[in-house]
Amino acid sequence: MSEGIAERRWGPLSARERRVLGVLVEKQKTTPDAYPMSISALVTGSNQKSNRDPVSSYDADDVEQTLISLRKKGAAIQVEGSGRVEKWKHNLYEWLDLKGQAVAMAVLAELLLRGPQTVGELRGRAARMVSAKESQIREGKPNTLRDLDELQEVLDFLAARDLVVVLSPPGQKRGVVVTHGLCPPEELERERQEVLHAGPPAEDEPRSPRPSPPRGEGPPGWAAEVAALRDEVETLRSSLEALSAEVRTLKESLGS
């Protein structure tokens, strides 16, 4: 543990726990009107086909038991929603000691939802969860994910807290694969070996310079931005499905 970092309260999580927490953070950031979430909405969000790896098929009992486990650990909180519908929210800012670190939480959530990925992939995917409101000045620097350099600052911050782990061999410059530090040690080692045997990916998003590009050139990382927009459309579609599930749950609770 790095010097100056508070004693950790968190520990390894199961695959289901990581998925459910990732969904709670994602929906809080992308569709705040649908947060906190009902169990029905969490089932839909956990099993959606976009922005998930692997795709799961959890049922309501799976999610409910997972939430109970997370509540016991202090990572999730149960609240009462409208119509006495049971709803849930995450407690990760407290549990992981990340108060005020909204962008770091977005990066971590993307890793929880998809697992190991290259730094270039992660930047485009996590950017969809960073709102303009969250893009505030932090220690004199933009708290955003405009390029890989800014993402690297966030990754270094999380790595110092053991919340991000680099799976690629030391010294590798391109196609560096990272993951979160919330899985059991044996799973982490298995992922490290898989990355080592697979070798570096053929392509990765190139680092872009901080200054604005010359007139006439496209914005840096545009391919990742397009991918992020596609992901956002899929997220919105899945959120509509989650809202529909929420309405059905509410109707059932009212006996209509």
PDB file of C-alpha atoms in Angstrom:
ATOM      1  CA  MET A   1       0.000   0.000   0.000  1.00  0.00           C
ATOM      2  CA  SER A   2       1.397   3.401  -0.949  1.00  0.00           C
ATOM      3  CA  GLU A   3       2.324   5.810   1.820  1.00  0.00           C
ATOM      4  CA  GLY A   4      -0.357   8.350   2.701  1.00  0.00           C
ATOM      5  CA  ILE A   5      -3.253   6.215   1.481  1.00  0.00           C
ATOM      6  CA  ALA A   6      -5.948   5.369   4.021  1.00  0.00           C
ATOM      7  CA  GLU A   7      -6.271   1.802   5.246  1.00  0.00           C
ATOM      8  CA  ARG A   8      -8.436  -0.066   2.769  1.00  0.00           C
ATOM      9  CA  ARG A   9     -11.918  -1.259   3.595  1.00  0.00           C
ATOM     10  CA  TRP A  10     -12.478  -3.131   0.369  1.00  0.00           C
ATOM     11  CA  GLY A  11     -11.540  -6.630  -0.738  1.00  0.00           C
ATOM     12  CA  PRO A  12     -11.926  -9.049  -3.668  1.00  0.00           C
ATOM     13  CA  LEU A  13     -15.369  -9.360  -5.239  1.00  0.00           C
ATOM     14  CA  SER A  14     -17.077 -12.141  -7.160  1.00  0.00           C
ATOM     15  CA  ALA A  15     -17.888 -11.744 -10.854  1.00  0.00           C
ATOM     16  CA  ARG A  16     -21.557 -11.102 -10.039  1.00  0.00           C
ATOM     17  CA  GLU A  17     -20.697  -8.508  -7.412  1.00  0.00           C
ATOM     18  CA  ARG A  18     -18.430  -6.685  -9.838  1.00  0.00           C
ATOM     19  CA  ARG A  19     -21.073  -6.701 -12.566  1.00  0.00           C
ATOM     20  CA  VAL A  20     -23.826  -5.382 -10.299  1.00  0.00           C
ATOM     21  CA  LEU A  21     -21.624  -2.610  -8.902  1.00  0.00           C
ATOM     22  CA  GLY A  22     -20.502  -1.659 -12.398  1.00  0.00           C
ATOM     23  CA  VAL A  23     -24.126  -1.359 -13.506  1.00  0.00           C
ATOM     24  CA  LEU A  24     -25.034   0.782 -10.486  1.00  0.00           C
ATOM     25  CA  VAL A  25     -22.206   3.222 -11.221  1.00  0.00           C
ATOM     26  CA  GLU A  26     -22.958   3.257 -14.947  1.00  0.00           C
ATOM     27  CA  LYS A  27     -26.651   4.022 -14.503  1.00  0.00           C
ATOM     28  CA  GLN A  28     -25.960   6.639 -11.837  1.00  0.00           C
ATOM     29  CA  LYS A  29     -23.758   8.471 -14.333  1.00  0.00           C
ATOM     30  CA  THR A  30     -25.601   7.927 -17.617  1.00  0.00           C
ATOM     31  CA  THR A  31     -29.277   7.815 -16.532  1.00  0.00           C
ATOM     32  CA  PRO A  32     -29.466   9.452 -13.085  1.00  0.00           C
ATOM     33  CA  ASP A  33     -33.277   9.692 -13.269  1.00  0.00           C
ATOM     34  CA  ALA A  34     -33.392   5.875 -13.104  1.00  0.00           C
ATOM     35  CA  TYR A  35     -31.094   5.695 -10.068  1.00  0.00           C
ATOM     36  CA  PRO A  36     -31.234   4.153  -7.426  1.00  0.00           C
ATOM     37  CA  MET A  37     -32.228   0.945  -9.200  1.00  0.00           C
ATOM     38  CA  SER A  38     -34.752  -1.799  -8.575  1.00  0.00           C
ATOM     39  CA  ILE A  39     -33.735  -5.447  -8.735  1.00  0.00           C
ATOM     40  CA  SER A  40     -35.660  -5.805 -11.994  1.00  0.00           C
ATOM     41  CA  ALA A  41     -33.773  -2.902 -13.565  1.00  0.00           C
ATOM     42  CA  LEU A  42     -30.477  -4.312 -12.307  1.00  0.00           C
ATOM     43  CA  VAL A  43     -31.225  -7.668 -13.927  1.00  0.00           C
ATOM     44  CA  THR A  44     -31.810  -5.901 -17.236  1.00  0.00           C
ATOM     45  CA  GLY A  45     -28.709  -3.756 -16.847  1.00  0.00           C
ATOM     46  CA  SER A  46     -26.518  -6.687 -15.856  1.00  0.00           C
ATOM     47  CA  ASN A  47     -27.604  -8.823 -18.809  1.00  0.00           C
ATOM     48  CA  GLN A  48     -27.571  -6.182 -21.547  1.00  0.00           C
ATOM     49  CA  LYS A  49     -25.445  -7.123 -24.549  1.00  0.00           C
ATOM     50  CA  SER A  50     -23.698  -3.780 -25.022  1.00  0.00           C
ATOM     51  CA  ASN A  51     -20.824  -2.600 -22.828  1.00  0.00           C
ATOM     52  CA  ARG A  52     -20.591  -5.985 -21.094  1.00  0.00           C
ATOM     53  CA  ASP A  53     -17.916  -8.674 -21.218  1.00  0.00           C
ATOM     54  CA  PRO A  54     -18.845 -11.413 -20.753  1.00  0.00           C
ATOM     55  CA  VAL A  55     -22.573 -11.185 -21.463  1.00  0.00           C
ATOM     56  CA  SER A  56     -24.429 -12.650 -18.491  1.00  0.00           C
ATOM     57  CA  SER A  57     -27.841 -14.221 -17.891  1.00  0.00           C
ATOM     58  CA  TYR A  58     -28.537 -13.478 -14.226  1.00  0.00           C
ATOM     59  CA  ASP A  59     -32.050 -13.754 -12.822  1.00  0.00           C
ATOM     60  CA  ALA A  60     -33.707 -11.776 -10.032  1.00  0.00           C
ATOM     61  CA  ASP A  61     -32.604 -14.241  -7.342  1.00  0.00           C
ATOM     62  CA  ASP A  62     -28.986 -14.005  -8.509  1.00  0.00           C
ATOM     63  CA  VAL A  63     -29.039 -10.220  -8.344  1.00  0.00           C
ATOM     64  CA  GLU A  64     -30.866 -10.086  -5.017  1.00  0.00           C
ATOM     65  CA  GLN A  65     -28.383 -12.437  -3.339  1.00  0.00           C
ATOM     66  CA  THR A  66     -25.522 -10.444  -4.824  1.00  0.00           C
ATOM     67  CA  LEU A  67     -26.940  -7.201  -3.450  1.00  0.00           C
ATOM     68  CA  ILE A  68     -27.337  -8.728   0.001  1.00  0.00           C
ATOM     69  CA  SER A  69     -23.687  -9.794  -0.103  1.00  0.00           C
ATOM     70  CA  LEU A  70     -22.595  -6.322  -1.217  1.00  0.00           C
ATOM     71  CA  ARG A  71     -24.651  -4.709   1.540  1.00  0.00           C
ATOM     72  CA  LYS A  72     -22.937  -6.881   4.152  1.00  0.00           C
ATOM     73  CA  LYS A  73     -19.574  -5.759   2.789  1.00  0.00           C
ATOM     74  CA  GLY A  74     -20.619  -2.103   2.833  1.00  0.00           C
ATOM     75  CA  ALA A  75     -20.430  -1.676  -0.944  1.00  0.00           C
ATOM     76  CA  ALA A  76     -24.188  -1.293  -1.616  1.00  0.00           C
ATOM     77  CA  ILE A  77     -27.097   0.339   0.191  1.00  0.00           C
ATOM     78  CA  GLN A  78     -30.801  -0.559   0.096  1.00  0.00           C
ATOM     79  CA  VAL A  79     -33.293   2.309  -0.058  1.00  0.00           C
ATOM     80  CA  GLU A  80     -37.078   2.508  -0.383  1.00  0.00           C
ATOM     81  CA  GLY A  81     -38.316   3.844  -3.691  1.00  0.00           C
ATOM     82  CA  SER A  82     -41.704   5.093  -4.814  1.00  0.00           C
ATOM     83  CA  GLY A  83     -44.545   2.649  -4.227  1.00  0.00           C
ATOM     84  CA  ARG A  84     -42.369   0.879  -1.641  1.00  0.00           C
ATOM     85  CA  VAL A  85     -40.332  -0.707  -4.418  1.00  0.00           C
ATOM     86  CA  GLU A  86     -37.002  -1.936  -3.065  1.00  0.00           C
ATOM     87  CA  LYS A  87     -34.148  -0.024  -4.674  1.00  0.00           C
ATOM     88  CA  TRP A  88     -30.383  -0.078  -4.428  1.00  0.00           C
ATOM     89  CA  LYS A  89     -27.420   2.249  -4.843  1.00  0.00           C
ATOM     90  CA  HIS A  90     -23.679   1.720  -4.606  1.00  0.00           C
ATOM     91  CA  ASN A  91     -21.448   2.984  -1.820  1.00  0.00           C
ATOM     92  CA  LEU A  92     -18.177   2.809  -3.733  1.00  0.00           C
ATOM     93  CA  TYR A  93     -17.021   6.370  -3.131  1.00  0.00           C
ATOM     94  CA  GLU A  94     -16.920   5.535   0.580  1.00  0.00           C
ATOM     95  CA  TRP A  95     -15.977   1.864   0.341  1.00  0.00           C
ATOM     96  CA  LEU A  96     -13.051   2.480  -2.024  1.00  0.00           C
ATOM     97  CA  ASP A  97     -12.060   5.817  -0.464  1.00  0.00           C
ATOM     98  CA  LEU A  98     -12.631   7.679  -3.751  1.00  0.00           C
ATOM     99  CA  LYS A  99     -14.585  10.686  -2.498  1.00  0.00           C
ATOM    100  CA  GLY A 100     -14.681  13.412  -5.141  1.00  0.00           C
ATOM    101  CA  GLN A 101     -13.029  11.185  -7.765  1.00  0.00           C
ATOM    102  CA  ALA A 102     -15.875  11.002 -10.281  1.00  0.00           C
ATOM    103  CA  VAL A 103     -13.665  10.388 -13.309  1.00  0.00           C
ATOM    104  CA  ALA A 104     -11.671   7.691 -11.525  1.00  0.00           C
ATOM    105  CA  MET A 105     -14.978   6.037 -10.634  1.00  0.00           C
ATOM    106  CA  ALA A 106     -16.037   6.097 -14.301  1.00  0.00           C
ATOM    107  CA  VAL A 107     -12.799   4.380 -15.311  1.00  0.00           C
ATOM    108  CA  LEU A 108     -13.161   1.788 -12.586  1.00  0.00           C
ATOM    109  CA  ALA A 109     -16.800   1.118 -13.522  1.00  0.00           C
ATOM    110  CA  GLU A 110     -15.839   0.460 -17.133  1.00  0.00           C
ATOM    111  CA  LEU A 111     -13.243  -2.057 -15.964  1.00  0.00           C
ATOM    112  CA  LEU A 112     -15.833  -3.714 -13.726  1.00  0.00           C
ATOM    113  CA  LEU A 113     -18.228  -4.042 -16.671  1.00  0.00           C
ATOM    114  CA  ARG A 114     -15.753  -5.323 -19.253  1.00  0.00           C
ATOM    115  CA  GLY A 115     -12.699  -6.595 -17.408  1.00  0.00           C
ATOM    116  CA  PRO A 116      -9.208  -6.448 -18.983  1.00  0.00           C
ATOM    117  CA  GLN A 117      -8.819  -4.064 -21.931  1.00  0.00           C
ATOM    118  CA  THR A 118      -6.200  -1.894 -23.556  1.00  0.00           C
ATOM    119  CA  VAL A 119      -5.677   1.642 -22.341  1.00  0.00           C
ATOM    120  CA  GLY A 120      -6.851   2.962 -25.710  1.00  0.00           C
ATOM    121  CA  GLU A 121     -10.092   0.995 -25.560  1.00  0.00           C
ATOM    122  CA  LEU A 122     -10.670   2.087 -21.988  1.00  0.00           C
ATOM    123  CA  ARG A 123     -10.374   5.795 -22.745  1.00  0.00           C
ATOM    124  CA  GLY A 124     -13.071   5.777 -25.401  1.00  0.00           C
ATOM    125  CA  ARG A 125     -15.387   3.591 -23.347  1.00  0.00           C
ATOM    126  CA  ALA A 126     -15.041   5.363 -20.005  1.00  0.00           C
ATOM    127  CA  ALA A 127     -15.473   8.817 -21.548  1.00  0.00           C
ATOM    128  CA  ARG A 128     -19.202   8.137 -22.038  1.00  0.00           C
ATOM    129  CA  MET A 129     -19.619   8.201 -18.250  1.00  0.00           C
ATOM    130  CA  VAL A 130     -17.824  11.513 -17.690  1.00  0.00           C
ATOM    131  CA  SER A 131     -20.322  14.381 -17.718  1.00  0.00           C
ATOM    132  CA  ALA A 132     -19.504  18.044 -18.273  1.00  0.00           C
ATOM    133  CA  LYS A 133     -20.365  18.674 -14.627  1.00  0.00           C
ATOM    134  CA  GLU A 134     -17.736  16.169 -13.538  1.00  0.00           C
ATOM    135  CA  SER A 135     -15.065  17.683 -15.795  1.00  0.00           C
ATOM    136  CA  GLN A 136     -13.817  19.999 -13.106  1.00  0.00           C
ATOM    137  CA  ILE A 137     -10.354  21.316 -12.324  1.00  0.00           C
ATOM    138  CA  ARG A 138      -8.375  18.930 -10.129  1.00  0.00           C
ATOM    139  CA  GLU A 139      -5.046  20.173  -8.785  1.00  0.00           C
ATOM    140  CA  GLY A 140      -4.764  22.613 -11.671  1.00  0.00           C
ATOM    141  CA  LYS A 141      -5.465  19.975 -14.327  1.00  0.00           C
ATOM    142  CA  PRO A 142      -8.633  19.106 -16.257  1.00  0.00           C
ATOM    143  CA  ASN A 143     -10.494  16.237 -14.635  1.00  0.00           C
ATOM    144  CA  THR A 144     -11.429  14.729 -17.999  1.00  0.00           C
ATOM    145  CA  LEU A 145     -10.483  11.906 -20.348  1.00  0.00           C
ATOM    146  CA  ARG A 146      -9.704  13.895 -23.484  1.00  0.00           C
ATOM    147  CA  ASP A 147      -6.649  11.830 -24.361  1.00  0.00           C
ATOM    148  CA  LEU A 148      -4.490   8.949 -23.191  1.00  0.00           C
ATOM    149  CA  ASP A 149      -2.236  11.190 -21.125  1.00  0.00           C
ATOM    150  CA  GLU A 150      -5.150  12.324 -18.983  1.00  0.00           C
ATOM    151  CA  LEU A 151      -6.359   8.740 -18.656  1.00  0.00           C
ATOM    152  CA  GLN A 152      -2.875   7.685 -17.585  1.00  0.00           C
ATOM    153  CA  GLU A 153      -3.022  10.177 -14.708  1.00  0.00           C
ATOM    154  CA  VAL A 154      -6.239   8.553 -13.521  1.00  0.00           C
ATOM    155  CA  LEU A 155      -4.817   5.047 -13.939  1.00  0.00           C
ATOM    156  CA  ASP A 156      -1.710   5.980 -11.943  1.00  0.00           C
ATOM    157  CA  PHE A 157      -3.937   7.383  -9.203  1.00  0.00           C
ATOM    158  CA  LEU A 158      -5.961   4.155  -9.042  1.00  0.00           C
ATOM    159  CA  ALA A 159      -2.905   1.909  -9.337  1.00  0.00           C
ATOM    160  CA  ALA A 160      -1.364   3.624  -6.303  1.00  0.00           C
ATOM    161  CA  ARG A 161      -4.426   2.399  -4.412  1.00  0.00           C
ATOM    162  CA  ASP A 162      -4.232  -1.122  -5.879  1.00  0.00           C
ATOM    163  CA  LEU A 163      -7.536  -0.507  -7.676  1.00  0.00           C
ATOM    164  CA  VAL A 164      -5.975  -0.827 -11.146  1.00  0.00           C
ATOM    165  CA  VAL A 165      -3.491  -3.488 -12.207  1.00  0.00           C
ATOM    166  CA  VAL A 166      -1.326  -3.523 -15.354  1.00  0.00           C
ATOM    167  CA  LEU A 167      -1.451  -6.994 -16.910  1.00  0.00           C
ATOM    168  CA  SER A 168       1.031  -6.384 -19.737  1.00  0.00           C
ATOM    169  CA  PRO A 169       4.735  -7.123 -19.177  1.00  0.00           C
ATOM    170  CA  PRO A 170       6.899  -4.250 -17.857  1.00  0.00           C
ATOM    171  CA  GLY A 171       8.304  -2.092 -20.626  1.00  0.00           C
ATOM    172  CA  GLN A 172       5.508  -2.697 -23.132  1.00  0.00           C
ATOM    173  CA  LYS A 173       4.545   0.637 -24.682  1.00  0.00           C
ATOM    174  CA  ARG A 174       1.646  -0.082 -27.033  1.00  0.00           C
ATOM    175  CA  GLY A 175      -1.473  -2.110 -26.438  1.00  0.00           C
ATOM    176  CA  VAL A 176      -0.978  -2.074 -22.667  1.00  0.00           C
ATOM    177  CA  VAL A 177      -3.753  -4.078 -20.990  1.00  0.00           C
ATOM    178  CA  VAL A 178      -5.119  -3.052 -17.603  1.00  0.00           C
ATOM    179  CA  THR A 179      -7.832  -4.328 -15.298  1.00  0.00           C
ATOM    180  CA  HIS A 180      -9.303  -3.518 -11.900  1.00  0.00           C
ATOM    181  CA  GLY A 181      -7.868  -4.810  -8.651  1.00  0.00           C
ATOM    182  CA  LEU A 182     -11.142  -6.136  -7.241  1.00  0.00           C
ATOM    183  CA  CYS A 183     -10.864  -9.751  -8.360  1.00  0.00           C
ATOM    184  CA  PRO A 184      -9.346 -12.590  -6.306  1.00  0.00           C
ATOM    185  CA  PRO A 185      -5.542 -13.040  -6.621  1.00  0.00           C
ATOM    186  CA  GLU A 186      -5.840 -16.337  -8.503  1.00  0.00           C
ATOM    187  CA  GLU A 187      -8.155 -14.770 -11.090  1.00  0.00           C
ATOM    188  CA  LEU A 188      -5.814 -11.815 -11.476  1.00  0.00           C
ATOM    189  CA  GLU A 189      -2.859 -14.123 -12.069  1.00  0.00           C
ATOM    190  CA  ARG A 190      -4.828 -16.124 -14.644  1.00  0.00           C
ATOM    191  CA  GLU A 191      -5.654 -12.918 -16.525  1.00  0.00           C
ATOM    192  CA  ARG A 192      -2.006 -11.862 -16.383  1.00  0.00           C
ATOM    193  CA  GLN A 193      -0.910 -15.165 -17.918  1.00  0.00           C
ATOM    194  CA  GLU A 194      -3.551 -14.907 -20.654  1.00  0.00           C
ATOM    195  CA  VAL A 195      -2.308 -11.446 -21.620  1.00  0.00           C
ATOM    196  CA  LEU A 196       1.307 -12.617 -21.531  1.00  0.00           C
ATOM    197  CA  HIS A 197       0.633 -15.586 -23.824  1.00  0.00           C
ATOM    198  CA  ALA A 198      -1.554 -13.568 -26.202  1.00  0.00           C
ATOM    199  CA  GLY A 199       1.144 -10.945 -26.766  1.00  0.00           C
ATOM    200  CA  PRO A 200       0.508  -7.235 -27.397  1.00  0.00           C
ATOM    201  CA  PRO A 201      -2.602  -6.296 -29.431  1.00  0.00           C
ATOM    202  CA  ALA A 202      -1.951  -5.380 -33.046  1.00  0.00           C
ATOM    203  CA  GLU A 203      -3.330  -1.878 -32.630  1.00  0.00           C
ATOM    204  CA  ASP A 204      -4.014   0.649 -29.935  1.00  0.00           C
ATOM    205  CA  GLU A 205      -5.103   4.260 -29.916  1.00  0.00           C
ATOM    206  CA  PRO A 206      -1.964   6.413 -30.374  1.00  0.00           C
ATOM    207  CA  ARG A 207      -1.113   8.997 -27.767  1.00  0.00           C
ATOM    208  CA  SER A 208      -2.204  12.435 -28.907  1.00  0.00           C
ATOM    209  CA  PRO A 209      -0.371  15.651 -28.068  1.00  0.00           C
ATOM    210  CA  ARG A 210      -1.944  18.074 -25.619  1.00  0.00           C
ATOM    211  CA  PRO A 211      -2.137  21.069 -28.005  1.00  0.00           C
ATOM    212  CA  SER A 212      -5.088  21.381 -30.378  1.00  0.00           C
ATOM    213  CA  PRO A 213      -4.476  19.747 -33.776  1.00  0.00           C
ATOM    214  CA  PRO A 214      -3.567  21.982 -36.737  1.00  0.00           C
ATOM    215  CA  ARG A 215      -6.423  23.395 -38.780  1.00  0.00           C
ATOM    216  CA  GLY A 216      -7.866  20.850 -41.169  1.00  0.00           C
ATOM    217  CA  GLU A 217      -6.882  17.774 -39.191  1.00  0.00           C
ATOM    218  CA  GLY A 218      -9.451  15.588 -37.489  1.00  0.00           C
ATOM    219  CA  PRO A 219      -9.678  15.506 -33.696  1.00  0.00           C
ATOM    220  CA  PRO A 220      -7.284  13.092 -31.955  1.00  0.00           C
ATOM    221  CA  GLY A 221      -8.759   9.752 -31.055  1.00  0.00           C
ATOM    222  CA  TRP A 222     -11.823  10.242 -33.287  1.00  0.00           C
ATOM    223  CA  ALA A 223     -12.211   6.518 -33.844  1.00  0.00           C
ATOM    224  CA  ALA A 224     -12.484   5.952 -30.105  1.00  0.00           C
ATOM    225  CA  GLU A 225     -15.001   8.801 -29.868  1.00  0.00           C
ATOM    226  CA  VAL A 226     -17.206   7.186 -32.527  1.00  0.00           C
ATOM    227  CA  ALA A 227     -17.014   3.877 -30.678  1.00  0.00           C
ATOM    228  CA  ALA A 228     -17.916   5.640 -27.441  1.00  0.00           C
ATOM    229  CA  LEU A 229     -20.954   7.269 -29.090  1.00  0.00           C
ATOM    230  CA  ARG A 230     -22.127   3.900 -30.362  1.00  0.00           C
ATOM    231  CA  ASP A 231     -21.733   2.489 -26.875  1.00  0.00           C
ATOM    232  CA  GLU A 232     -23.735   5.392 -25.488  1.00  0.00           C
ATOM    233  CA  VAL A 233     -26.600   4.730 -27.907  1.00  0.00           C
ATOM    234  CA  GLU A 234     -26.643   1.100 -26.801  1.00  0.00           C
ATOM    235  CA  THR A 235     -26.550   2.195 -23.171  1.00  0.00           C
ATOM    236  CA  LEU A 236     -29.550   4.482 -23.692  1.00  0.00           C
ATOM    237  CA  ARG A 237     -31.441   1.676 -25.408  1.00  0.00           C
ATOM    238  CA  SER A 238     -30.715  -0.640 -22.499  1.00  0.00           C
ATOM    239  CA  SER A 239     -31.699   2.087 -20.046  1.00  0.00           C
ATOM    240  CA  LEU A 240     -35.105   2.349 -21.725  1.00  0.00           C
ATOM    241  CA  GLU A 241     -35.517  -1.389 -21.247  1.00  0.00           C
ATOM    242  CA  ALA A 242     -34.567  -0.986 -17.586  1.00  0.00           C
ATOM    243  CA  LEU A 243     -37.116   1.814 -17.161  1.00  0.00           C
ATOM    244  CA  SER A 244     -39.796  -0.368 -18.729  1.00  0.00           C
ATOM    245  CA  ALA A 245     -38.927  -3.116 -16.260  1.00  0.00           C
ATOM    246  CA  GLU A 246     -39.166  -0.579 -13.449  1.00  0.00           C
ATOM    247  CA  VAL A 247     -42.649   0.488 -14.563  1.00  0.00           C
ATOM    248  CA  ARG A 248     -43.770  -3.136 -14.669  1.00  0.00           C
ATOM    249  CA  THR A 249     -42.448  -3.682 -11.147  1.00  0.00           C
ATOM    250  CA  LEU A 250     -44.244  -0.575  -9.908  1.00  0.00           C
ATOM    251  CA  LYS A 251     -47.521  -1.676 -11.491  1.00  0.00           C
ATOM    252  CA  GLU A 252     -47.208  -5.093  -9.887  1.00  0.00           C
ATOM    253  CA  SER A 253     -46.559  -3.546  -6.470  1.00  0.00           C
ATOM    254  CA  LEU A 254     -49.676  -1.386  -6.866  1.00  0.00           C
ATOM    255  CA  GLY A 255     -51.730  -4.384  -7.956  1.00  0.00           C
ATOM    256  CA  SER A 256     -52.651  -2.906 -11.318  1.00  0.00           C
TER     257      SER A 256
END
